[in-house]
Short mmCIF file of C-alpha atoms in Angstrom, two decimals:
data_model
loop_
_atom_site.label_atom_id
_atom_site.label_comp_id
_atom_site.label_asym_id
_atom_site.label_seq_id
_atom_site.Cartn_x
_atom_site.Cartn_y
_atom_site.Cartn_z
CA MET U 1 -45.97 -43.81 45.15
CA SER U 2 -46.80 -45.71 48.30
CA GLY U 3 -48.94 -45.48 51.38
CA PHE U 4 -51.87 -47.44 52.68
CA GLY U 5 -54.60 -44.95 51.74
CA ILE U 6 -53.35 -44.47 48.19
CA THR U 7 -53.10 -48.22 47.60
CA VAL U 8 -56.59 -48.88 48.93
CA ALA U 9 -57.96 -45.98 46.86
CA PHE U 10 -56.28 -47.38 43.75
CA TRP U 11 -57.77 -50.85 44.12
CA ILE U 12 -61.24 -49.50 44.92
CA LEU U 13 -61.11 -47.17 41.90
CA ALA U 14 -59.82 -49.92 39.62
CA ALA U 15 -62.61 -52.29 40.66
CA LEU U 16 -65.23 -49.53 40.34
CA THR U 17 -64.07 -48.35 36.90
CA LEU U 18 -63.66 -51.77 35.33
CA ALA U 19 -66.88 -53.11 36.85
CA SER U 20 -68.91 -50.19 35.55
CA ALA U 21 -67.28 -50.51 32.11
CA GLY U 22 -68.43 -54.12 32.23
CA GLY U 23 -71.86 -52.84 33.23
CA VAL U 24 -71.98 -50.68 30.10
CA MET U 25 -71.19 -53.84 28.15
CA ALA U 26 -73.65 -56.11 29.95
CA SER U 27 -76.72 -54.00 30.77
CA ARG U 28 -79.65 -54.52 28.43
CA ASN U 29 -81.26 -51.12 29.02
CA LEU U 30 -79.63 -48.10 27.37
CA ILE U 31 -80.44 -45.78 30.31
CA HIS U 32 -78.72 -48.18 32.74
CA ALA U 33 -75.72 -48.27 30.39
CA VAL U 34 -75.44 -44.46 30.56
CA LEU U 35 -75.59 -44.55 34.36
CA PHE U 36 -72.79 -47.15 34.42
CA LEU U 37 -70.83 -44.93 32.02
CA ILE U 38 -71.13 -42.00 34.47
CA VAL U 39 -69.66 -44.17 37.24
CA ALA U 40 -66.78 -45.18 34.94
CA PHE U 41 -66.06 -41.50 34.18
CA LEU U 42 -66.04 -40.73 37.92
CA GLY U 43 -63.60 -43.61 38.49
CA VAL U 44 -61.23 -42.25 35.82
CA SER U 45 -61.35 -38.80 37.45
CA GLY U 46 -60.42 -40.50 40.73
CA PHE U 47 -57.34 -41.93 38.97
CA PHE U 48 -56.49 -38.41 37.78
CA ILE U 49 -56.57 -37.22 41.40
CA LEU U 50 -54.32 -40.15 42.44
CA LEU U 51 -51.86 -39.14 39.69
CA SER U 52 -51.95 -35.53 41.01
CA ALA U 53 -53.64 -34.08 37.95
CA ASP U 54 -56.12 -32.07 39.98
CA PHE U 55 -57.26 -29.62 37.31
CA LEU U 56 -57.89 -32.35 34.75
CA ALA U 57 -59.83 -34.38 37.33
CA MET U 58 -62.16 -31.43 37.82
CA ALA U 59 -62.38 -30.88 34.04
CA GLN U 60 -63.19 -34.59 33.63
CA ILE U 61 -66.02 -34.37 36.16
CA ILE U 62 -67.46 -31.17 34.68
CA ILE U 63 -67.19 -32.14 31.00
CA TYR U 64 -67.68 -35.91 30.97
CA VAL U 65 -69.97 -36.44 33.96
CA GLY U 66 -71.74 -33.10 33.68
CA ALA U 67 -71.97 -32.45 29.96
CA ILE U 68 -71.38 -35.50 27.77
CA SER U 69 -73.52 -37.87 29.88
CA VAL U 70 -76.38 -35.35 29.89
CA LEU U 71 -75.96 -35.00 26.12
CA ILE U 72 -76.21 -38.79 25.69
CA LEU U 73 -79.30 -38.88 27.94
CA PHE U 74 -80.86 -36.09 25.85
CA ALA U 75 -80.15 -38.04 22.66
CA ILE U 76 -81.87 -41.09 24.17
CA VAL U 77 -84.88 -39.04 25.24
CA LEU U 78 -85.13 -37.33 21.83
CA THR U 79 -85.33 -40.68 19.98
CA PRO U 80 -88.52 -41.90 21.67
CA ARG U 81 -89.71 -44.70 19.39
CA ALA U 82 -86.26 -46.17 18.80
CA GLU U 83 -85.31 -49.41 20.47
CA ARG U 84 -84.18 -48.97 24.06
CA ASP U 85 -82.30 -52.22 24.30
CA ASN U 86 -78.53 -52.31 24.29
CA SER U 87 -77.95 -55.71 22.75
CA GLU U 88 -75.08 -56.80 20.54
CA THR U 89 -74.95 -57.50 16.84
CA SER U 90 -73.76 -60.81 15.47
CA MET U 91 -70.20 -59.43 15.54
CA VAL U 92 -69.91 -59.85 19.31
CA LEU U 93 -67.65 -62.91 19.19
CA PRO U 94 -65.10 -61.44 16.74
CA ALA U 95 -65.17 -58.20 18.75
CA LEU U 96 -64.51 -60.08 22.01
CA LEU U 97 -61.71 -62.01 20.32
CA LEU U 98 -60.13 -58.81 18.98
CA GLY U 99 -60.47 -57.05 22.33
CA THR U 100 -58.87 -59.91 24.26
CA THR U 101 -56.05 -60.21 21.74
CA LEU U 102 -55.37 -56.46 21.86
CA ALA U 103 -55.38 -56.44 25.66
CA ALA U 104 -53.05 -59.47 25.78
CA VAL U 105 -50.57 -57.93 23.31
CA LEU U 106 -50.56 -54.56 25.09
CA LEU U 107 -50.15 -56.19 28.51
CA PHE U 108 -47.26 -58.28 27.19
CA VAL U 109 -45.56 -55.15 25.85
CA LEU U 110 -46.22 -53.33 29.13
CA TYR U 111 -44.66 -56.01 31.33
CA ASP U 112 -41.88 -56.83 28.87
CA ALA U 113 -40.60 -53.32 28.20
CA ASN U 114 -38.06 -51.59 30.36
CA TRP U 115 -39.71 -48.30 31.23
CA ASN U 116 -37.62 -45.32 32.28
CA VAL U 117 -39.62 -44.40 35.35
CA THR U 118 -38.95 -41.99 38.13
CA ASN U 119 -40.78 -41.76 41.41
CA VAL U 120 -40.22 -38.07 41.94
CA GLU U 121 -43.40 -36.02 42.08
CA PRO U 122 -43.20 -33.74 38.99
CA GLY U 123 -44.90 -30.86 40.80
CA LEU U 124 -47.52 -30.10 38.19
CA SER U 125 -50.36 -27.80 39.06
CA ALA U 126 -53.20 -25.94 37.41
CA GLU U 127 -50.98 -22.84 37.38
CA VAL U 128 -48.24 -24.60 35.36
CA LEU U 129 -50.83 -26.05 32.98
CA GLY U 130 -52.48 -22.67 32.47
CA SER U 131 -49.24 -20.87 31.69
CA ALA U 132 -48.20 -23.71 29.34
CA LEU U 133 -51.53 -23.55 27.51
CA LEU U 134 -51.19 -19.80 27.00
CA SER U 135 -47.51 -19.78 26.01
CA VAL U 136 -46.32 -22.94 24.25
CA TRP U 137 -49.71 -24.18 23.05
CA VAL U 138 -51.45 -20.90 22.45
CA LEU U 139 -52.18 -21.70 18.77
CA PRO U 140 -53.81 -25.11 19.46
CA PHE U 141 -55.68 -23.46 22.32
CA GLU U 142 -57.21 -20.88 19.99
CA LEU U 143 -57.90 -23.57 17.38
CA ALA U 144 -59.75 -25.57 20.05
CA SER U 145 -62.07 -22.62 20.64
CA VAL U 146 -62.71 -22.34 16.89
CA LEU U 147 -63.40 -26.11 16.82
CA LEU U 148 -65.91 -25.82 19.67
CA THR U 149 -67.73 -22.99 17.90
CA ALA U 150 -67.81 -24.97 14.65
CA ALA U 151 -69.12 -28.07 16.48
CA LEU U 152 -71.84 -25.99 18.17
CA VAL U 153 -73.04 -24.44 14.90
CA GLY U 154 -72.69 -27.74 13.04
CA ALA U 155 -74.73 -29.68 15.61
CA LEU U 156 -77.46 -27.03 15.49
CA MET U 157 -77.58 -27.16 11.68
CA ILE U 158 -77.68 -30.98 11.61
CA VAL U 159 -80.63 -31.35 14.01
CA ARG U 160 -82.59 -28.51 12.42
CA ARG U 161 -85.86 -29.64 10.84
CA GLN U 162 -86.56 -29.08 7.16
CA GLU U 163 -89.90 -27.39 7.93
CA ASP U 164 -88.17 -24.84 10.15
CA GLU U 165 -86.04 -23.65 7.24
CA GLU U 166 -89.08 -23.30 4.98
CA GLY U 167 -90.90 -21.37 7.71
CA ASP U 168 -87.90 -19.06 8.05
CA SER U 169 -87.73 -18.28 4.35
CA ALA U 170 -91.50 -17.70 4.14
CA SER U 171 -91.57 -15.19 6.95
CA MET L 1 -47.10 -51.99 48.61
CA THR L 2 -45.98 -49.44 46.08
CA LEU L 3 -48.08 -48.36 43.14
CA THR L 4 -46.11 -48.26 39.92
CA LEU L 5 -46.58 -47.34 36.28
CA GLU L 6 -47.68 -50.87 35.49
CA HIS L 7 -50.71 -50.73 37.81
CA PHE L 8 -52.20 -47.67 36.15
CA LEU L 9 -51.35 -48.80 32.62
CA THR L 10 -52.97 -52.21 33.23
CA VAL L 11 -56.22 -50.51 34.24
CA SER L 12 -56.16 -48.28 31.17
CA ILE L 13 -55.36 -51.17 28.80
CA LEU L 14 -58.32 -53.15 30.19
CA LEU L 15 -60.56 -50.07 29.93
CA PHE L 16 -59.48 -49.51 26.32
CA ALA L 17 -60.15 -53.13 25.37
CA MET L 18 -63.61 -53.02 26.95
CA GLY L 19 -64.39 -49.77 25.12
CA LEU L 20 -63.24 -51.38 21.86
CA VAL L 21 -65.48 -54.42 22.38
CA ILE L 22 -68.46 -52.15 23.19
CA ALA L 23 -67.83 -49.93 20.15
CA LEU L 24 -67.53 -52.91 17.81
CA SER L 25 -70.40 -55.03 19.05
CA LYS L 26 -73.29 -52.77 20.09
CA ARG L 27 -76.41 -52.63 17.96
CA ASN L 28 -77.53 -49.17 19.06
CA SER L 29 -75.49 -46.23 17.72
CA ILE L 30 -75.64 -44.42 21.08
CA GLY L 31 -74.09 -47.56 22.61
CA ILE L 32 -71.27 -47.38 20.05
CA LEU L 33 -70.66 -43.76 21.06
CA MET L 34 -70.38 -44.82 24.71
CA GLY L 35 -67.65 -47.30 23.75
CA VAL L 36 -65.74 -44.56 21.93
CA GLU L 37 -65.93 -42.30 25.00
CA LEU L 38 -64.57 -45.12 27.19
CA MET L 39 -61.62 -45.58 24.79
CA LEU L 40 -60.86 -41.83 24.89
CA ASN L 41 -60.89 -41.97 28.69
CA ALA L 42 -58.44 -44.88 28.68
CA VAL L 43 -56.05 -42.94 26.43
CA ASN L 44 -56.28 -39.91 28.73
CA LEU L 45 -55.38 -42.14 31.65
CA VAL L 46 -52.29 -43.40 29.81
CA LEU L 47 -51.12 -39.85 29.09
CA ILE L 48 -51.61 -38.72 32.70
CA THR L 49 -49.80 -41.82 33.97
CA PHE L 50 -46.76 -41.12 31.81
CA ALA L 51 -46.83 -37.45 32.83
CA ARG L 52 -46.63 -38.59 36.47
CA PHE L 53 -44.09 -41.43 36.17
CA GLY L 54 -42.11 -40.58 33.05
CA GLU L 55 -38.58 -39.23 33.23
CA SER L 56 -38.99 -35.88 31.53
CA THR L 57 -38.74 -32.19 32.26
CA MET L 58 -41.73 -31.51 29.99
CA SER L 59 -44.33 -33.55 31.90
CA ILE L 60 -46.90 -30.80 31.54
CA THR L 61 -47.11 -31.68 27.82
CA GLY L 62 -49.13 -34.77 28.71
CA HIS L 63 -51.57 -32.70 30.74
CA ALA L 64 -51.99 -30.18 27.92
CA PHE L 65 -52.59 -33.02 25.44
CA VAL L 66 -55.29 -34.44 27.72
CA ALA L 67 -56.95 -31.02 27.94
CA PHE L 68 -57.12 -30.86 24.13
CA ILE L 69 -58.41 -34.45 23.90
CA ILE L 70 -61.24 -33.63 26.33
CA THR L 71 -62.13 -30.58 24.18
CA VAL L 72 -62.19 -32.57 20.95
CA ALA L 73 -64.17 -35.38 22.62
CA ALA L 74 -66.84 -32.91 23.72
CA ALA L 75 -67.13 -31.52 20.18
CA GLU L 76 -67.22 -35.05 18.74
CA ALA L 77 -69.97 -36.15 21.13
CA ALA L 78 -72.12 -33.12 20.31
CA VAL L 79 -71.85 -33.65 16.54
CA ALA L 80 -72.31 -37.43 16.78
CA LEU L 81 -75.47 -37.13 18.87
CA ALA L 82 -76.83 -34.48 16.49
CA LEU L 83 -76.25 -36.98 13.66
CA VAL L 84 -78.04 -39.70 15.65
CA ILE L 85 -81.09 -37.47 16.13
CA SER L 86 -81.06 -36.46 12.46
CA VAL L 87 -80.83 -40.09 11.31
CA TYR L 88 -83.66 -41.00 13.68
CA ARG L 89 -85.88 -38.31 12.10
CA THR L 90 -85.35 -39.50 8.54
CA ARG L 91 -85.11 -43.27 9.06
CA GLY L 92 -87.03 -43.88 12.30
CA THR L 93 -84.31 -46.09 13.80
CA ILE L 94 -80.81 -45.73 15.21
CA GLU L 95 -79.80 -49.40 15.03
CA VAL L 96 -76.71 -49.71 12.88
CA ASP L 97 -77.83 -53.05 11.41
CA ARG L 98 -80.90 -51.44 9.89
CA LEU L 99 -79.12 -48.36 8.51
CA LYS L 100 -78.07 -50.03 5.26
CA LEU L 101 -79.24 -47.60 2.59
CA LEU L 102 -75.76 -47.48 1.09
CA ARG L 103 -75.43 -51.29 1.09
CA PHE L 104 -77.15 -53.46 -1.47
#
C-alpha cells in the first residue's frame, strides 16, 4: 500500500486519533471528553476507509459518532447534579504503568514476529460482506437482532422509575 | 514510503493502551465507559488491518466479526448508560469511588 496521498492521510489520521484519545484522557470537563471521543471515532473510521472497509467505515460513523456519542451526551445531561469533572482516582499511576507495559509488550511482539503479509488488495466490498452475513453467519446475525431487542427492553426497564410502575398498576 | 501492517497495528496498540488507562483511572463512570469504547475501536482496527493484509481467502470473516462487535458495543453502551442513570437516581452520584455500598 503506497502512494503519497495515502501516506499523508495515514499520518494525519494517526495524529488526529491518538491526540484526541489523549484529549479524552486529559480534559477535565466531561463534555469536552465526549467531543474528543467523537473525533477519535471519526479518525478510526478514516482508518477503515484507508483499509478499504467502506461499509464498516460508514457503519462506524453512523453507530459510534451518530448513536453512541449522543447516548453518552444524553446520559451526562440526565445526571444533572452529578460531578462534571473528569478527574482520575488515586489509581492513575498503576494504570499508567500497566498501560505502558502492555503497549511495550504488544509493540515488541508486533515488531518481533514474522507476519505472513500480502500486499494484494483482497477485493472486499459491502456486497461480499452482505452475502457472507446472510449465508455463513446467518445464525449470529439473527442472534444479534435478538440481542439488540433485549438490550432495548432491558435499558427501558432499568431506567424506569418506581413511581411509574405504581401509577401503571393503579390505573 | 509504503504503509505496512506494522503502521496500522502500532496505532491500534497505542489506542488500546490509552483506552485501558482511561478505563482504569477515571473517577466518573461515564468516563470509564468512554475508555471501554476506545478499546473496542482499537480491536476493530486490528481486525480490519488483518483482513486487509493477512494472507487468507476468508478475509471477509474479519469484516463480519467487526460488524458483530459494533452491534454488541451499541447494546452494551445502551445498557451501561441506563445503569448509570439508574444508579444516579438511587445514590445521587456516579463517581465510582463513592459507590461503595457493597464494600465495608
